Tab-separated table of C-alpha atoms in Angstrom:
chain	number	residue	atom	x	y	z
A	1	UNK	CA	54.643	-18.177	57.961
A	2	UNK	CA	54.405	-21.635	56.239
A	3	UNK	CA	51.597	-23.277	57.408
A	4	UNK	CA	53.371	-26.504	57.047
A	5	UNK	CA	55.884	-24.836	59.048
A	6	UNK	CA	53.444	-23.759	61.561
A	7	UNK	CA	51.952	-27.039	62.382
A	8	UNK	CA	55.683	-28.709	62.710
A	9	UNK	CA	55.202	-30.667	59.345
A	10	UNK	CA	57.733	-29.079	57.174
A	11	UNK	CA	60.923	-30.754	56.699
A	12	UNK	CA	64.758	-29.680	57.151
A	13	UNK	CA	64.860	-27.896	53.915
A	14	UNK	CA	62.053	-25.888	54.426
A	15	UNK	CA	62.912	-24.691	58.213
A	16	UNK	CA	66.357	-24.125	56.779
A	17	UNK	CA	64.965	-21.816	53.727
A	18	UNK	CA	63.008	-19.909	55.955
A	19	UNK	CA	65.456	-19.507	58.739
A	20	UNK	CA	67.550	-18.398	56.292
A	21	UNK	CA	65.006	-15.932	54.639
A	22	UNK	CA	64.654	-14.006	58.262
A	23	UNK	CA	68.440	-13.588	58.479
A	24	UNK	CA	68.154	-11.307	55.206
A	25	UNK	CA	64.980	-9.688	56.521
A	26	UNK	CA	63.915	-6.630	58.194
A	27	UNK	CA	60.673	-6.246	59.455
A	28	UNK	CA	58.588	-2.569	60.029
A	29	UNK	CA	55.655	-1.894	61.915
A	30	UNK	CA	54.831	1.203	60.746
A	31	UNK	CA	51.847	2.277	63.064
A	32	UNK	CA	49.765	0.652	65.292
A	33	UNK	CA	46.815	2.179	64.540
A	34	UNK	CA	43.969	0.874	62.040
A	35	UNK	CA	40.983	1.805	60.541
A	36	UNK	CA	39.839	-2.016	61.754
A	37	UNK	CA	39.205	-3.336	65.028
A	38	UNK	CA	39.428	-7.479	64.581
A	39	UNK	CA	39.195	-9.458	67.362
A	40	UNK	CA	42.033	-11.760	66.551
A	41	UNK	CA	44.472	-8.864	66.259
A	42	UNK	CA	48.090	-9.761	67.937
A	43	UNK	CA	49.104	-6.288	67.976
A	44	UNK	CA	46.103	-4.480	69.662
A	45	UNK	CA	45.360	-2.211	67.095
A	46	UNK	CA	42.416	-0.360	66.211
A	47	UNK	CA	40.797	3.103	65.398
A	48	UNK	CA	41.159	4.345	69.288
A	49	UNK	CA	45.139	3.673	68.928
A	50	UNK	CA	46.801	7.101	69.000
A	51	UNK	CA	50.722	5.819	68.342
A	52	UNK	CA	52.279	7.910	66.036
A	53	UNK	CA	52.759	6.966	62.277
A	54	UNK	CA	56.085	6.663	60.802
A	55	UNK	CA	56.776	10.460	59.212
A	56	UNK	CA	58.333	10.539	55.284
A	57	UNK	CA	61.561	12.316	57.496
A	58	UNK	CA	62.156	9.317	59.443
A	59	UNK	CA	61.536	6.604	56.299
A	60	UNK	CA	63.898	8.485	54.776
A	61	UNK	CA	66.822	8.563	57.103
A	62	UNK	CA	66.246	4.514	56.711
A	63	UNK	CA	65.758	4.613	53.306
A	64	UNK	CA	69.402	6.230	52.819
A	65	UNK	CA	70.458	2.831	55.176
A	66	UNK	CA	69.703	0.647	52.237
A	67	UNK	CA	72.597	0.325	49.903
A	68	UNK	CA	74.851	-0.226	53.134
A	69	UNK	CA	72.563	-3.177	54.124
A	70	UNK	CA	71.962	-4.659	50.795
A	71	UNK	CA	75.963	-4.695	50.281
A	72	UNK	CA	76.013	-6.832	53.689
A	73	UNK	CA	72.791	-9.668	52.371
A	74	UNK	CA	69.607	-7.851	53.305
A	75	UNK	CA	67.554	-8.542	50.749
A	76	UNK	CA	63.970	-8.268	52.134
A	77	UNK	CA	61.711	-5.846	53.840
A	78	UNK	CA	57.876	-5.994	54.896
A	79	UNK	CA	55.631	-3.493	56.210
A	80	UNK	CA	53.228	-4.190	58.996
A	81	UNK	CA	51.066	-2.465	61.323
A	82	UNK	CA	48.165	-1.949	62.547
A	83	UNK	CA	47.428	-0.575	58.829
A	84	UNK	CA	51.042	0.505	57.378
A	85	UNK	CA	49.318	2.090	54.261
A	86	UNK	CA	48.558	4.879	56.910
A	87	UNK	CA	52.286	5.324	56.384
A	88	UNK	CA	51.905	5.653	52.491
A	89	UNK	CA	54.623	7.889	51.666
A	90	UNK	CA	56.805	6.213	54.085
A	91	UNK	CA	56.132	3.142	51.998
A	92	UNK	CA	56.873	4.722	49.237
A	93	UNK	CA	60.122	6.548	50.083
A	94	UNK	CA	61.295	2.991	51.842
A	95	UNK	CA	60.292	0.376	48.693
A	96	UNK	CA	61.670	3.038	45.926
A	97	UNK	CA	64.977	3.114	47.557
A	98	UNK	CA	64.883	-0.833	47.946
A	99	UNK	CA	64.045	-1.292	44.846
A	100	UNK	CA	67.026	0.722	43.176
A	101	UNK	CA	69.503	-1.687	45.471
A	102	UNK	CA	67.465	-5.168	44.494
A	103	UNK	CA	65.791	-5.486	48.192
A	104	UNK	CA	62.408	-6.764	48.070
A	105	UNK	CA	59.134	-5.328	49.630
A	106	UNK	CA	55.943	-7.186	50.925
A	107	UNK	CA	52.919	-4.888	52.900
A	108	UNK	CA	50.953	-7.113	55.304
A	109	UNK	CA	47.307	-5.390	54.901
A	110	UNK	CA	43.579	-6.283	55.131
A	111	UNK	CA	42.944	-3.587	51.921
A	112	UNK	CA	40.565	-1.421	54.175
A	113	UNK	CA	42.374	1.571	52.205
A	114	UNK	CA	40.015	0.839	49.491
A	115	UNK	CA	36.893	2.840	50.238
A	116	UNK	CA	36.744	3.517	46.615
A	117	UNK	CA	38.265	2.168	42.917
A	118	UNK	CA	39.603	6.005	42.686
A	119	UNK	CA	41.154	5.688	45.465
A	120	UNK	CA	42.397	1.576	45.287
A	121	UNK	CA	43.729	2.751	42.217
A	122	UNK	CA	45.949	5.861	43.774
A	123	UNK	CA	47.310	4.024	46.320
A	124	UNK	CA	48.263	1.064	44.198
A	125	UNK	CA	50.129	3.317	41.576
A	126	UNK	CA	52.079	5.238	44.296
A	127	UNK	CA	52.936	1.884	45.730
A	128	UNK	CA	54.022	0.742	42.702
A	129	UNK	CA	57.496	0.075	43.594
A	130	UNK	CA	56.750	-2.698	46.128
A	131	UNK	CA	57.009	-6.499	45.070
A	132	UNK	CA	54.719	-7.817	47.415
A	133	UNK	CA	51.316	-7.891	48.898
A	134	UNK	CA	50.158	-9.763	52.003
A	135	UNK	CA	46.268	-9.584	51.548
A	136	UNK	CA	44.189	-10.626	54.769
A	137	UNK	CA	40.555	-11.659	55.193
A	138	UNK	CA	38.734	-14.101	56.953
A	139	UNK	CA	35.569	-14.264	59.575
A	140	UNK	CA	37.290	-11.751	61.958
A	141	UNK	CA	38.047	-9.044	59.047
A	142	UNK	CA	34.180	-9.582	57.989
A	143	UNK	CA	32.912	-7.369	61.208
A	144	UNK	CA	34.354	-4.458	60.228
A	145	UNK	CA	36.241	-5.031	56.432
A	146	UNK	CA	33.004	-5.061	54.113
A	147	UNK	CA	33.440	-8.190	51.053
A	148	UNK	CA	32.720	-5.219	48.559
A	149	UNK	CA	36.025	-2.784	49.689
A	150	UNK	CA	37.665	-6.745	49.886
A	151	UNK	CA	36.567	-7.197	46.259
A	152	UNK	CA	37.978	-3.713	44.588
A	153	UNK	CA	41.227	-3.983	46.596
A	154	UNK	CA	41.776	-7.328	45.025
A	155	UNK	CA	40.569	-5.165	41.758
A	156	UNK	CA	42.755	-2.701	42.164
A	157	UNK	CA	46.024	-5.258	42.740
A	158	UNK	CA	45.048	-7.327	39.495
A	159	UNK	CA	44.362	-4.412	37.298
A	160	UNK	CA	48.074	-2.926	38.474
A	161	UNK	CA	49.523	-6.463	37.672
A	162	UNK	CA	50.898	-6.704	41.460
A	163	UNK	CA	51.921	-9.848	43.047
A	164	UNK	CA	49.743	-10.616	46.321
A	165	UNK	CA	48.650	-13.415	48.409
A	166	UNK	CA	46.124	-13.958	50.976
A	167	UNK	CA	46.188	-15.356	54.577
A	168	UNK	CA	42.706	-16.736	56.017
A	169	UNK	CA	42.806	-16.974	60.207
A	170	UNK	CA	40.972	-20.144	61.034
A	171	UNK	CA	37.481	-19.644	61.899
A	172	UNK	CA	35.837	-20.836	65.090
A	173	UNK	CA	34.421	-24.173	63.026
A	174	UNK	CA	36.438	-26.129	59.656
A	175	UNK	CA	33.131	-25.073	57.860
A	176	UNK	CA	33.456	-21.531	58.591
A	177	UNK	CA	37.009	-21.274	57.422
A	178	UNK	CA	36.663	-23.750	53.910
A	179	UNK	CA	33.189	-21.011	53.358
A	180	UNK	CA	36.244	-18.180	53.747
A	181	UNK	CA	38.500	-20.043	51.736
A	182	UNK	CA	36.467	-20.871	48.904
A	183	UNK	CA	35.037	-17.552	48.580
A	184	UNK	CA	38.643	-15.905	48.552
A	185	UNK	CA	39.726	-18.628	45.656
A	186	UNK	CA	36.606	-17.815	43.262
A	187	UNK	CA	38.123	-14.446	43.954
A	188	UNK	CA	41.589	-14.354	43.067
A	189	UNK	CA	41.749	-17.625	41.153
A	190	UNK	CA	43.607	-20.482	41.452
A	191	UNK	CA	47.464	-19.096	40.650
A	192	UNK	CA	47.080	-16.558	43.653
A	193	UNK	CA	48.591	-18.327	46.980
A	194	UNK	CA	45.982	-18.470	50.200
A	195	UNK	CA	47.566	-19.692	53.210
A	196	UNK	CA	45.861	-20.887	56.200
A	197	UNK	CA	46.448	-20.177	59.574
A	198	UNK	CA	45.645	-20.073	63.276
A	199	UNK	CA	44.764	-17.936	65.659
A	200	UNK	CA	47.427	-17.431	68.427
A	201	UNK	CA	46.657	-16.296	71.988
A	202	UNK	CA	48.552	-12.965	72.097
A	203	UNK	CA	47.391	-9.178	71.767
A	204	UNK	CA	43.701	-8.833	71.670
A	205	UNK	CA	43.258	-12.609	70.778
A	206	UNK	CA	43.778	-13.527	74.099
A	207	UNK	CA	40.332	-12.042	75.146
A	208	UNK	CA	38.431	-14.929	73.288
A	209	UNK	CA	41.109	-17.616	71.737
A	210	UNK	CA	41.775	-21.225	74.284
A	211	UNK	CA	45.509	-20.956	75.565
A	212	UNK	CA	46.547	-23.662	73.688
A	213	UNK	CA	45.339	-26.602	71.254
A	214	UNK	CA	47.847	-29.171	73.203
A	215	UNK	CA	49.055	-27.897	76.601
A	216	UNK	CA	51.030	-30.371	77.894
A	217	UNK	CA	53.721	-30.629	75.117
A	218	UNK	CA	56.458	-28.359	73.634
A	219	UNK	CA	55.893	-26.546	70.301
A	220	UNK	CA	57.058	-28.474	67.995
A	221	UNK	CA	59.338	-26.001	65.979
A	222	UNK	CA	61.807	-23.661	67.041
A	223	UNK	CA	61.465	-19.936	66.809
A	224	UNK	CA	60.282	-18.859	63.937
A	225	UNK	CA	61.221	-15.005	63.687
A	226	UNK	CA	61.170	-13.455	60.620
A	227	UNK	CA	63.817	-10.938	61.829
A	228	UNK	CA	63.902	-8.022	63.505
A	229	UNK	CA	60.673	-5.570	63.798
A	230	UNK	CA	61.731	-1.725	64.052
A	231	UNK	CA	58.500	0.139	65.456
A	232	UNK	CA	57.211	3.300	64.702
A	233	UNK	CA	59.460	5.181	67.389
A	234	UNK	CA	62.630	3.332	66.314
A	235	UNK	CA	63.121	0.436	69.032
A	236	UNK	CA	63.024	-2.832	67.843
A	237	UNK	CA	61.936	-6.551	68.990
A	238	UNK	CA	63.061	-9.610	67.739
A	239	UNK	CA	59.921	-10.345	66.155
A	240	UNK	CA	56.509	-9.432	64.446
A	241	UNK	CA	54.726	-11.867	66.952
A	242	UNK	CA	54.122	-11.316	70.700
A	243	UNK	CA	57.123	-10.420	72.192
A	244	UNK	CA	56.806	-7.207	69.768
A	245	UNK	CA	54.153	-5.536	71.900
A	246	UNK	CA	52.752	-8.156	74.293
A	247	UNK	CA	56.204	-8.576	76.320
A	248	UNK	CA	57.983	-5.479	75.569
A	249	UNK	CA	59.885	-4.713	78.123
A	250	UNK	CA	60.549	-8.099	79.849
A	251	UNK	CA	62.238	-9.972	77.201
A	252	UNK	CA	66.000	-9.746	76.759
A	253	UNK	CA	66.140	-9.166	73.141
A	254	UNK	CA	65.584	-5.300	72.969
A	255	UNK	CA	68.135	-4.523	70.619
A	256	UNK	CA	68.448	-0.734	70.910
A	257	UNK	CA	66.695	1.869	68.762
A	258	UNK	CA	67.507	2.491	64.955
A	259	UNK	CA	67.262	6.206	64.880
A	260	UNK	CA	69.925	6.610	67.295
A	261	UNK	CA	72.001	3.804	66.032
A	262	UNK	CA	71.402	3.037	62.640
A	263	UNK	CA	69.606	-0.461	61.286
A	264	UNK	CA	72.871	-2.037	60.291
A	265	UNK	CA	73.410	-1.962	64.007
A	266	UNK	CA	70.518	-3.419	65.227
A	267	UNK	CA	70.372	-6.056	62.368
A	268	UNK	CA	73.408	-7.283	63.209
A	269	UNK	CA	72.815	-7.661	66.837
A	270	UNK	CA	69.767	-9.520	66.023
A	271	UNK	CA	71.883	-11.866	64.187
A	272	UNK	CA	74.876	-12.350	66.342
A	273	UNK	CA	72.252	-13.133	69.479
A	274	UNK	CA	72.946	-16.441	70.360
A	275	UNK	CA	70.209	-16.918	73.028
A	276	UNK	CA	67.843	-16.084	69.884
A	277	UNK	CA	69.860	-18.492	67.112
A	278	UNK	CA	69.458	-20.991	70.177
A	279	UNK	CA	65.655	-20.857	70.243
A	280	UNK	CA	65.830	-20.702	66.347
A	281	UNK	CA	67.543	-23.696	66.230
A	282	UNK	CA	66.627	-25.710	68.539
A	283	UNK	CA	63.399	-24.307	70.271
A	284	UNK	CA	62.188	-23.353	73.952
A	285	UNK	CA	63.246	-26.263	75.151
A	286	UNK	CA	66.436	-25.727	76.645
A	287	UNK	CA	66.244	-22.605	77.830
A	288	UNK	CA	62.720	-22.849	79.995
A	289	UNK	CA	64.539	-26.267	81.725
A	290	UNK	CA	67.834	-23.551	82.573
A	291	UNK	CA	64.955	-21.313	84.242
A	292	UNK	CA	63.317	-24.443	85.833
A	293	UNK	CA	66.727	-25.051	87.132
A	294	UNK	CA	67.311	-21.375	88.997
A	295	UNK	CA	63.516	-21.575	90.446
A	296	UNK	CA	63.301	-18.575	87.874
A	297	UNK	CA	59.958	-19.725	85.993
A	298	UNK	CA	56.944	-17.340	86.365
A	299	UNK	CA	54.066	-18.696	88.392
A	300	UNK	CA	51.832	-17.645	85.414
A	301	UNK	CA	54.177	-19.187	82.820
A	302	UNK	CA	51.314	-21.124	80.529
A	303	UNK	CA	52.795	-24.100	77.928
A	304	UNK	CA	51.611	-23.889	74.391
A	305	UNK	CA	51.859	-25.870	71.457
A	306	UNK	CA	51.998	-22.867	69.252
A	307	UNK	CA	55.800	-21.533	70.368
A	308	UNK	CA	55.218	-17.811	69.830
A	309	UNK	CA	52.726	-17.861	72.770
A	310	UNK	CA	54.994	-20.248	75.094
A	311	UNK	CA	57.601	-17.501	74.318
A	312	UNK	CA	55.659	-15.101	75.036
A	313	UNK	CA	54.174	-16.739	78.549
A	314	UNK	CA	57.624	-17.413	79.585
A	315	UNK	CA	59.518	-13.480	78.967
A	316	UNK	CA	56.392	-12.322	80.491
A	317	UNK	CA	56.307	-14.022	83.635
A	318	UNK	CA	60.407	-14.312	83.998
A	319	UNK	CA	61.771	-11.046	84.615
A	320	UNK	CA	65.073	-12.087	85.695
A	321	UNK	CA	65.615	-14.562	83.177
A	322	UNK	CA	67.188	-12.668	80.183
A	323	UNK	CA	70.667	-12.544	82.627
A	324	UNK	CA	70.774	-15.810	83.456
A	325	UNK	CA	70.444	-16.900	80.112
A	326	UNK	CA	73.044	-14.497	79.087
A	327	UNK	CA	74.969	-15.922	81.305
A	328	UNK	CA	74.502	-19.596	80.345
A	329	UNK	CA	75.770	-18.618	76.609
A	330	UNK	CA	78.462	-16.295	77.593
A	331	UNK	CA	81.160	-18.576	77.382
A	332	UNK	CA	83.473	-18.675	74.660
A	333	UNK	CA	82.611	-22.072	73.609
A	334	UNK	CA	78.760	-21.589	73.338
A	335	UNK	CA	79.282	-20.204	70.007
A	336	UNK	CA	81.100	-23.222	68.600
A	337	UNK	CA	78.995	-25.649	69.796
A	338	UNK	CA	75.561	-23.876	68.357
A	339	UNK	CA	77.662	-23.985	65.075
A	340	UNK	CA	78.602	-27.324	65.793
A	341	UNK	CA	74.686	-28.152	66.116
A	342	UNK	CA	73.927	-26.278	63.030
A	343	UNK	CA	75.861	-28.345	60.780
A	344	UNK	CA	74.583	-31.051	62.155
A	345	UNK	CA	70.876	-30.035	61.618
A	346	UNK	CA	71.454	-28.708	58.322
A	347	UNK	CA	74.959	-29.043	57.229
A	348	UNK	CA	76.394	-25.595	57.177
A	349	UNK	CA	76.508	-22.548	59.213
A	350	UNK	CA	74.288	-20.168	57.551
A	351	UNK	CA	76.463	-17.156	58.600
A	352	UNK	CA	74.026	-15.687	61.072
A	353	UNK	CA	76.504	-14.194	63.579
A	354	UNK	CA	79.344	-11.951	61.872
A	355	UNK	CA	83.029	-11.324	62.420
A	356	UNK	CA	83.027	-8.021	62.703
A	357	UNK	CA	80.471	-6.368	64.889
C-alpha cells in the first residue's frame, strides 16, 4: 500500500487510482508456510506451518482462467505467502500465461530463496516472466533473513534486469528504521522505490505490537483491499490483510472457492459486494454505528486507527453481523445511492459491480 495512503494523507486521485487498481487485481497466497519466522508476520507463517503449497496441476487450471479474465479488465496478479517462491513452478505456470494475455505479475518475498548466487540466479531466470518484485527487509527479517542472502537476492534481481521494490516495517524506534532504510538505499540505489510502513496488530503481530497508535478515533481511510486473495486450497477472502486468516470464518465476505467455481466467479462477486464497495468508499464508519444500533457489537470489538485491524476486531467479535448488514444493503436502491456517492467522491462510477453476473 501507499504509505501516503496508509497514514490518510493521500488525496482523491490517489485513493481513486488505487481503488481502481484492486478492482483489476487478483491476489494469491500461495502457501503459508516459510522458511522465516518474523515476529511481525500478519499471516502466521513460519517453518512449523504444514498448509499445503499450491501444486503446478492446480496453477494451471487457473492459469487456463486468464485470457477469459483479461478480456473482462483483470490486468494484475501478485503472489504472496508465507514464501510463494515455495510455489515456484506454480509461479511460473501462472506469470507465463499472464504474460501472453498482457496481465501483470508482482511476488511479495523477503528473498530467503537465496541461499546461494547459483541458486538466486535459477530461480530468477525461471521467474523470468514476472514484472514485479516486492522485496522485504527490515529489523524483524534481520532475526532470521541474514544481510548477506539479502545482498545476493538483490544481486541476483539487478543482474536479471528485474523490476523490484522494497518495503521496510517500522522498527520499534525512528532511528532503528532510518539505520534500515539507509542501509537498503546504499543497496539498491536511489531509482529503486522503498516504501515505509507500519506494523499492524493482526496474525503473529499481535503478540508484541500496541492495539492501536490512536484508539479513540476512526481510521481515517476506507478499506483498502487490494482485491480478492484465493488461498492455497481455493477459498478466497476479500483481502491480503487480516480478515484473510485472522477472521476467517466470521466475516461475511467468503466468496466461495475457485476450484469449484472458477476465478471469474469469485472476482466478480468480490466486485459486485456492496457491503465491501461501502467500506471501500466510505470506511467502517457506517456500518459499526448499524451494529451499534442492533446491540450486535462484540464485547471485545477494539477501535483502531489503522482500519484493517478495526475490521478485523469488529468481524471477529460480531458473528451475526454479516446478515444484518446484508440486510441493510439489500434494497434495490442501495446500489444507486453508493453510485450516487461515488460520483460525488470522485466523479464517475468506476464500474465495480457488473450487469451481468
Amino acid at each position: 500500500m501507499d504509505e501516503k495512503l496508509h497514514r490518510g494523507k493521500g488525496t482523491a486521485s490517489d485513493l481513486l487510482a488505487f481503488q481502481r487498481l484492486a478492482w483489476s487485481t487478483i491476489v494469491f497466497s500461495l502457501t503459508r508456510r516459510c522458511p522465516l519466522s518474523c515476529p511481525h508476520c500478519i499471516t502466521s507463517s513460519g517453518p512449523w506451518v504444514r498448509d499445503p503449497i499450491v501444486s503446478p496441476e492446480r496453477a494451471a487450471r487457473w492459469a487456463a482462467e486468464l485470457p477469459e479474465l483479461a478480456a473482462e479488465g483483470l490486468k494484475h496478479i501478485t503472489f504472496t505467502g508465507g514464501e510463494p517462491v515455495l510455489a515456484l513452478e506454480a509461479i511460473r505456470i501462472m506469470a507465463e500465461a499472464a504474460q501472453k494475455v498482457e496481465i501483470k505479475t508482482a511476488v511479495v518475498t523477503s528473498g530467503a530463496w537465496a541461499a546461494t548466487q547459483r541458486t538466486a540466479k535459477r530461480i530468477t531466470q525461471t521467474l523470468a516472466n514476472v514484472s514485479h518484485w516486492d522485496l522485504g527487509y527490515d529489523e524483524y527479517h534481520e532475526a532470521s533473513l541474514p544481510w548477506e542472502r539479502f545482498v545476493r537476492t538483490v544481486g541476483a534481481l539487478s543482474e536479471a534486469k528485474a523490476n523490484f521494490s522494497v518495503r521496510v516495517c517500522e522498527g520499534n524506534t525512528e532511528a532503528a528504521t532510518t539505520e534500515i532504510v539507509d542501509r537498503v538505499r546504499a543497496l539498491v540505489g536511489k531509482e529503486v522505490l522503498i516504501i515505509t510502513q507500519p506494523v499492524r496488530k493482526l496474525g503473529r503481530a499481535s503478540e508484541f505490537v500496541q492495539l492501536s497508535r490512536n484508539g479513540a478515533n476512526f481510521p481515517q481511510q476506507p478499506c483498502m483491499s487490494t482485491g480478492p486473495l484465493v488461498r492455497e486450497d481455493g477459498s478466497v477472502a476479500p483481502c491480503c490483510s487480516g480478515l484473510a486468516y485472522d477472521a476467517r470464518g466470521h466475516h461475511p465476505f467468503e466468496f466461495g472457492n475457485a476450484d469449484e467455481e472458477g476465478l471469474g466467479t469469485i472476482w466478480r462477486r468480490w466486485r459486485a459486494d456492496q457491503l465491501l464497495r461501502l467500506m471501500r468508499l466510505v470506511g467502517l464508519a457506517l456500518p459499526v454505528r448499524w451494529l451499534a444500533d442492533d446491540g450486535l457489537i462484540g464485547k471485545g470489538f477494539r477501535l483502531s486507527d489503522d482500519v484493517c485491524e478495526t475490521c478485523v476486531s469488529l468481524w471477529s467479535n460480531t458473528d451475526p453481523a454479516g446478515q444484518l448488514l446484508r440486510q441493510h444493503i439489500a434494497s434495490a436502491g442501495f446500489k444507486a445511492k453508493l453510485d450516487d456517492l461515488e460520483r460525488h467522491l470522485f466523479g464517475s462510477v468506476w464500474g465495480e459491480t457488473p450487469q451481468s453476473m
